[in-house]
Amino acid sequence: MARPASGEEHLELARNAVRIAKTADELRSAQALLLPLELGLSLEQTAIAIGRSKGKTCTLRTNYCKRATGRMAAPVAKRNLRNRANRSLEEEKVLLQEVFDGAGVGGVLVVPPFADKLRQKMGVPLSLSAIYRMLARHGWRKIVPDTTHPKGDSLVREDWKKNSPGCWVKR
C-alpha cells in the first residue's frame, strides 16, 4: 500500500499558485501537490495528468514543499538567449561589427585569420563552424569561392597551364 500524500499545510498556497501561474512549469509544480491531495490521485495518475514521469512528478512535489517552507530558493528566471547561445543576437551583431569592421566594404572576408580575434572578444572557445553559423545568422555569406591557395604562385600556375603535355587531348 502506498503511503498517503503529504503537504496539506501548503494546500491553500498551491490552489493560489494554480490560479496565478504564468508558466507551464509553475502550473505543473502546483498541480503535482494539489492533485493527490484534492482528488486522491496516486503518483502515477498525477504524473499522467501533468504530463511528466513519476520521478519528475515526485521531484516537483518535494521541491514545491521546500520552496513553500523556505528551505529552497525559487527557481531563477531563464536567460533570454537561444539554446546554448553565448550572447544574444544584438550582442553578437555588435561584436561582429567590432571584429570585422572593415571587412564588408568590398573586400572578401577570410574567416580563419579573424577567428582568434573573435574568440578573444567572446571569451569562450569557438569552432570555425560556430563562427560561420554566427556569420550566417547575421547575413554574411560567402561571395567568392576560394579557388587558389593563398601561398600559391600564380606565375608558376599559369606557366604550368600553358606548357602542360597534350596527353589530355582526346585522340
PDB file of C-alpha atoms in Angstrom:
ATOM      1  CA  MET A   1       0.000   0.000   0.000  1.00  0.00           C
ATOM      2  CA  ALA A   2       1.340   3.423  -0.931  1.00  0.00           C
ATOM      3  CA  ARG A   3       1.869   5.998   1.755  1.00  0.00           C
ATOM      4  CA  PRO A   4      -0.573   8.910   1.834  1.00  0.00           C
ATOM      5  CA  ALA A   5       0.352  12.187   0.139  1.00  0.00           C
ATOM      6  CA  SER A   6       1.756  14.852   2.423  1.00  0.00           C
ATOM      7  CA  GLY A   7       1.755  18.614   2.111  1.00  0.00           C
ATOM      8  CA  GLU A   8      -1.688  19.577   3.446  1.00  0.00           C
ATOM      9  CA  GLU A   9      -0.127  22.651   5.054  1.00  0.00           C
ATOM     10  CA  HIS A  10       0.704  24.009   1.572  1.00  0.00           C
ATOM     11  CA  LEU A  11      -2.682  23.238   0.018  1.00  0.00           C
ATOM     12  CA  GLU A  12      -4.019  26.813   0.025  1.00  0.00           C
ATOM     13  CA  LEU A  13      -0.749  28.120  -1.399  1.00  0.00           C
ATOM     14  CA  ALA A  14      -0.924  25.534  -4.209  1.00  0.00           C
ATOM     15  CA  ARG A  15      -4.530  26.481  -5.032  1.00  0.00           C
ATOM     16  CA  ASN A  16      -3.484  30.103  -5.348  1.00  0.00           C
ATOM     17  CA  ALA A  17      -0.420  29.149  -7.423  1.00  0.00           C
ATOM     18  CA  VAL A  18      -2.612  27.272  -9.919  1.00  0.00           C
ATOM     19  CA  ARG A  19      -4.722  30.396 -10.422  1.00  0.00           C
ATOM     20  CA  ILE A  20      -1.826  32.818 -10.891  1.00  0.00           C
ATOM     21  CA  ALA A  21       0.719  30.555 -12.654  1.00  0.00           C
ATOM     22  CA  LYS A  22       2.403  32.298 -15.581  1.00  0.00           C
ATOM     23  CA  THR A  23       4.345  29.343 -16.962  1.00  0.00           C
ATOM     24  CA  ALA A  24       3.577  25.679 -17.524  1.00  0.00           C
ATOM     25  CA  ASP A  25       6.315  24.691 -15.089  1.00  0.00           C
ATOM     26  CA  GLU A  26       4.755  26.753 -12.292  1.00  0.00           C
ATOM     27  CA  LEU A  27       1.376  25.190 -13.020  1.00  0.00           C
ATOM     28  CA  ARG A  28       2.714  21.622 -13.097  1.00  0.00           C
ATOM     29  CA  SER A  29       4.597  22.143  -9.856  1.00  0.00           C
ATOM     30  CA  ALA A  30       1.471  23.308  -8.038  1.00  0.00           C
ATOM     31  CA  GLN A  31      -0.639  20.576  -9.645  1.00  0.00           C
ATOM     32  CA  ALA A  32       1.836  17.903  -8.538  1.00  0.00           C
ATOM     33  CA  LEU A  33       0.980  18.831  -4.960  1.00  0.00           C
ATOM     34  CA  LEU A  34      -2.684  19.672  -5.459  1.00  0.00           C
ATOM     35  CA  LEU A  35      -3.991  16.689  -7.468  1.00  0.00           C
ATOM     36  CA  PRO A  36      -3.121  13.927  -4.969  1.00  0.00           C
ATOM     37  CA  LEU A  37      -4.473  15.921  -2.039  1.00  0.00           C
ATOM     38  CA  GLU A  38      -7.636  17.285  -3.686  1.00  0.00           C
ATOM     39  CA  LEU A  39      -8.634  14.363  -5.909  1.00  0.00           C
ATOM     40  CA  GLY A  40      -6.850  11.480  -4.199  1.00  0.00           C
ATOM     41  CA  LEU A  41      -4.797  10.585  -7.283  1.00  0.00           C
ATOM     42  CA  SER A  42      -1.771   8.332  -6.962  1.00  0.00           C
ATOM     43  CA  LEU A  43       1.676   9.497  -8.007  1.00  0.00           C
ATOM     44  CA  GLU A  44       1.370   7.566 -11.283  1.00  0.00           C
ATOM     45  CA  GLN A  45      -2.026   9.105 -12.057  1.00  0.00           C
ATOM     46  CA  THR A  46      -0.732  12.581 -11.202  1.00  0.00           C
ATOM     47  CA  ALA A  47       2.258  12.050 -13.489  1.00  0.00           C
ATOM     48  CA  ILE A  48      -0.054  11.122 -16.357  1.00  0.00           C
ATOM     49  CA  ALA A  49      -2.287  14.134 -15.656  1.00  0.00           C
ATOM     50  CA  ILE A  50       0.525  16.690 -15.701  1.00  0.00           C
ATOM     51  CA  GLY A  51       2.478  15.000 -18.489  1.00  0.00           C
ATOM     52  CA  ARG A  52       5.660  14.173 -16.602  1.00  0.00           C
ATOM     53  CA  SER A  53       7.334  10.990 -15.420  1.00  0.00           C
ATOM     54  CA  LYS A  54       6.673   9.546 -11.994  1.00  0.00           C
ATOM     55  CA  GLY A  55      10.126  10.580 -10.771  1.00  0.00           C
ATOM     56  CA  LYS A  56       9.826  14.118 -12.091  1.00  0.00           C
ATOM     57  CA  THR A  57       6.379  14.453 -10.511  1.00  0.00           C
ATOM     58  CA  CYS A  58       7.767  13.386  -7.145  1.00  0.00           C
ATOM     59  CA  THR A  59      10.604  15.910  -7.529  1.00  0.00           C
ATOM     60  CA  LEU A  60       8.126  18.668  -8.419  1.00  0.00           C
ATOM     61  CA  ARG A  61       6.090  17.888  -5.270  1.00  0.00           C
ATOM     62  CA  THR A  62       9.050  17.874  -2.907  1.00  0.00           C
ATOM     63  CA  ASN A  63      10.610  20.998  -4.425  1.00  0.00           C
ATOM     64  CA  TYR A  64       7.286  22.837  -4.168  1.00  0.00           C
ATOM     65  CA  CYS A  65       7.063  21.979  -0.471  1.00  0.00           C
ATOM     66  CA  LYS A  66      10.705  23.013   0.091  1.00  0.00           C
ATOM     67  CA  ARG A  67      10.094  26.383  -1.590  1.00  0.00           C
ATOM     68  CA  ALA A  68       6.909  26.908   0.419  1.00  0.00           C
ATOM     69  CA  THR A  69       8.757  26.346   3.712  1.00  0.00           C
ATOM     70  CA  GLY A  70      11.747  28.446   2.625  1.00  0.00           C
ATOM     71  CA  ARG A  71      14.252  25.575   2.600  1.00  0.00           C
ATOM     72  CA  MET A  72      14.833  26.083  -1.131  1.00  0.00           C
ATOM     73  CA  ALA A  73      15.100  29.222  -3.245  1.00  0.00           C
ATOM     74  CA  ALA A  74      12.615  29.902  -6.020  1.00  0.00           C
ATOM     75  CA  PRO A  75      13.871  28.988  -9.497  1.00  0.00           C
ATOM     76  CA  VAL A  76      15.771  31.743 -11.246  1.00  0.00           C
ATOM     77  CA  ALA A  77      14.251  33.036 -14.478  1.00  0.00           C
ATOM     78  CA  LYS A  78      15.960  31.677 -17.574  1.00  0.00           C
ATOM     79  CA  ARG A  79      18.266  33.882 -19.572  1.00  0.00           C
ATOM     80  CA  ASN A  80      16.725  35.409 -22.642  1.00  0.00           C
ATOM     81  CA  LEU A  81      19.036  33.576 -25.031  1.00  0.00           C
ATOM     82  CA  ARG A  82      18.756  30.906 -27.662  1.00  0.00           C
ATOM     83  CA  ASN A  83      19.678  27.321 -26.783  1.00  0.00           C
ATOM     84  CA  ARG A  84      23.343  27.091 -25.783  1.00  0.00           C
ATOM     85  CA  ALA A  85      23.985  30.627 -27.014  1.00  0.00           C
ATOM     86  CA  ASN A  86      26.858  32.638 -25.581  1.00  0.00           C
ATOM     87  CA  ARG A  87      25.396  36.026 -26.477  1.00  0.00           C
ATOM     88  CA  SER A  88      22.080  37.499 -27.584  1.00  0.00           C
ATOM     89  CA  LEU A  89      21.616  38.337 -31.260  1.00  0.00           C
ATOM     90  CA  GLU A  90      22.123  42.058 -30.598  1.00  0.00           C
ATOM     91  CA  GLU A  91      25.355  41.409 -28.687  1.00  0.00           C
ATOM     92  CA  GLU A  92      26.590  39.156 -31.484  1.00  0.00           C
ATOM     93  CA  LYS A  93      25.845  41.849 -34.059  1.00  0.00           C
ATOM     94  CA  VAL A  94      27.839  44.474 -32.142  1.00  0.00           C
ATOM     95  CA  LEU A  95      30.692  42.026 -31.620  1.00  0.00           C
ATOM     96  CA  LEU A  96      30.870  41.170 -35.318  1.00  0.00           C
ATOM     97  CA  GLN A  97      30.889  44.856 -36.229  1.00  0.00           C
ATOM     98  CA  GLU A  98      33.835  45.422 -33.880  1.00  0.00           C
ATOM     99  CA  VAL A  99      35.867  42.467 -35.131  1.00  0.00           C
ATOM    100  CA  PHE A 100      35.071  42.690 -38.853  1.00  0.00           C
ATOM    101  CA  ASP A 101      34.806  46.491 -39.008  1.00  0.00           C
ATOM    102  CA  GLY A 102      36.288  46.946 -42.494  1.00  0.00           C
ATOM    103  CA  ALA A 103      35.663  43.524 -43.953  1.00  0.00           C
ATOM    104  CA  GLY A 104      32.317  44.155 -45.586  1.00  0.00           C
ATOM    105  CA  VAL A 105      33.388  47.204 -47.589  1.00  0.00           C
ATOM    106  CA  GLY A 106      34.091  45.461 -50.879  1.00  0.00           C
ATOM    107  CA  GLY A 107      36.772  43.017 -49.826  1.00  0.00           C
ATOM    108  CA  VAL A 108      36.496  39.291 -49.378  1.00  0.00           C
ATOM    109  CA  LEU A 109      36.349  38.141 -45.785  1.00  0.00           C
ATOM    110  CA  VAL A 110      38.614  35.244 -44.887  1.00  0.00           C
ATOM    111  CA  VAL A 111      37.444  33.993 -41.503  1.00  0.00           C
ATOM    112  CA  PRO A 112      40.360  31.940 -40.074  1.00  0.00           C
ATOM    113  CA  PRO A 113      42.674  34.960 -39.578  1.00  0.00           C
ATOM    114  CA  PHE A 114      39.867  36.748 -37.708  1.00  0.00           C
ATOM    115  CA  ALA A 115      38.847  33.693 -35.662  1.00  0.00           C
ATOM    116  CA  ASP A 116      41.376  34.241 -32.852  1.00  0.00           C
ATOM    117  CA  LYS A 117      40.365  37.887 -32.531  1.00  0.00           C
ATOM    118  CA  LEU A 118      36.699  36.873 -32.310  1.00  0.00           C
ATOM    119  CA  ARG A 119      37.442  34.157 -29.732  1.00  0.00           C
ATOM    120  CA  GLN A 120      39.266  36.700 -27.550  1.00  0.00           C
ATOM    121  CA  LYS A 121      36.352  39.134 -27.736  1.00  0.00           C
ATOM    122  CA  MET A 122      33.815  36.393 -26.909  1.00  0.00           C
ATOM    123  CA  GLY A 123      35.908  34.950 -24.099  1.00  0.00           C
ATOM    124  CA  VAL A 124      34.877  31.374 -24.943  1.00  0.00           C
ATOM    125  CA  PRO A 125      36.350  28.745 -27.262  1.00  0.00           C
ATOM    126  CA  LEU A 126      34.594  28.740 -30.637  1.00  0.00           C
ATOM    127  CA  SER A 127      34.988  26.318 -33.514  1.00  0.00           C
ATOM    128  CA  LEU A 128      35.155  27.621 -37.067  1.00  0.00           C
ATOM    129  CA  SER A 129      31.749  26.094 -37.776  1.00  0.00           C
ATOM    130  CA  ALA A 130      30.245  28.081 -34.875  1.00  0.00           C
ATOM    131  CA  ILE A 131      31.789  31.265 -36.278  1.00  0.00           C
ATOM    132  CA  TYR A 132      30.435  30.522 -39.770  1.00  0.00           C
ATOM    133  CA  ARG A 133      26.950  29.865 -38.313  1.00  0.00           C
ATOM    134  CA  MET A 134      27.136  33.164 -36.426  1.00  0.00           C
ATOM    135  CA  LEU A 135      28.080  34.976 -39.620  1.00  0.00           C
ATOM    136  CA  ALA A 136      25.204  33.305 -41.467  1.00  0.00           C
ATOM    137  CA  ARG A 137      22.748  34.392 -38.739  1.00  0.00           C
ATOM    138  CA  HIS A 138      23.753  37.993 -39.342  1.00  0.00           C
ATOM    139  CA  GLY A 139      23.530  37.969 -43.134  1.00  0.00           C
ATOM    140  CA  TRP A 140      27.173  37.381 -44.031  1.00  0.00           C
ATOM    141  CA  ARG A 141      27.690  34.961 -46.864  1.00  0.00           C
ATOM    142  CA  LYS A 142      30.459  33.547 -48.953  1.00  0.00           C
ATOM    143  CA  ILE A 143      30.567  35.675 -52.093  1.00  0.00           C
ATOM    144  CA  VAL A 144      33.709  34.444 -53.872  1.00  0.00           C
ATOM    145  CA  PRO A 145      34.840  30.820 -53.750  1.00  0.00           C
ATOM    146  CA  ASP A 146      38.357  30.169 -52.580  1.00  0.00           C
ATOM    147  CA  THR A 147      39.914  28.806 -55.818  1.00  0.00           C
ATOM    148  CA  THR A 148      43.624  29.170 -55.093  1.00  0.00           C
ATOM    149  CA  HIS A 149      45.885  28.582 -52.155  1.00  0.00           C
ATOM    150  CA  PRO A 150      46.981  31.869 -50.535  1.00  0.00           C
ATOM    151  CA  LYS A 151      50.658  30.828 -50.636  1.00  0.00           C
ATOM    152  CA  GLY A 152      50.484  29.596 -54.229  1.00  0.00           C
ATOM    153  CA  ASP A 153      52.455  31.275 -57.008  1.00  0.00           C
ATOM    154  CA  SER A 154      50.169  32.447 -59.824  1.00  0.00           C
ATOM    155  CA  LEU A 155      53.043  32.751 -62.375  1.00  0.00           C
ATOM    156  CA  VAL A 156      54.110  29.136 -61.868  1.00  0.00           C
ATOM    157  CA  ARG A 157      50.483  28.032 -62.146  1.00  0.00           C
ATOM    158  CA  GLU A 158      49.972  29.902 -65.432  1.00  0.00           C
ATOM    159  CA  ASP A 159      53.257  28.567 -66.793  1.00  0.00           C
ATOM    160  CA  TRP A 160      52.181  25.006 -65.988  1.00  0.00           C
ATOM    161  CA  LYS A 161      48.839  25.546 -67.710  1.00  0.00           C
ATOM    162  CA  LYS A 162      50.498  26.716 -70.946  1.00  0.00           C
ATOM    163  CA  ASN A 163      53.125  24.007 -71.088  1.00  0.00           C
ATOM    164  CA  SER A 164      51.190  21.008 -69.884  1.00  0.00           C
ATOM    165  CA  PRO A 165      51.560  17.955 -72.137  1.00  0.00           C
ATOM    166  CA  GLY A 166      48.848  17.198 -74.638  1.00  0.00           C
ATOM    167  CA  CYS A 167      48.116  13.772 -73.195  1.00  0.00           C
ATOM    168  CA  TRP A 168      44.764  15.044 -72.022  1.00  0.00           C
ATOM    169  CA  VAL A 169      43.538  15.673 -75.561  1.00  0.00           C
ATOM    170  CA  LYS A 170      41.208  13.008 -76.912  1.00  0.00           C
ATOM    171  CA  ARG A 171      42.752  11.155 -79.886  1.00  0.00           C
TER     172      ARG A 171
END
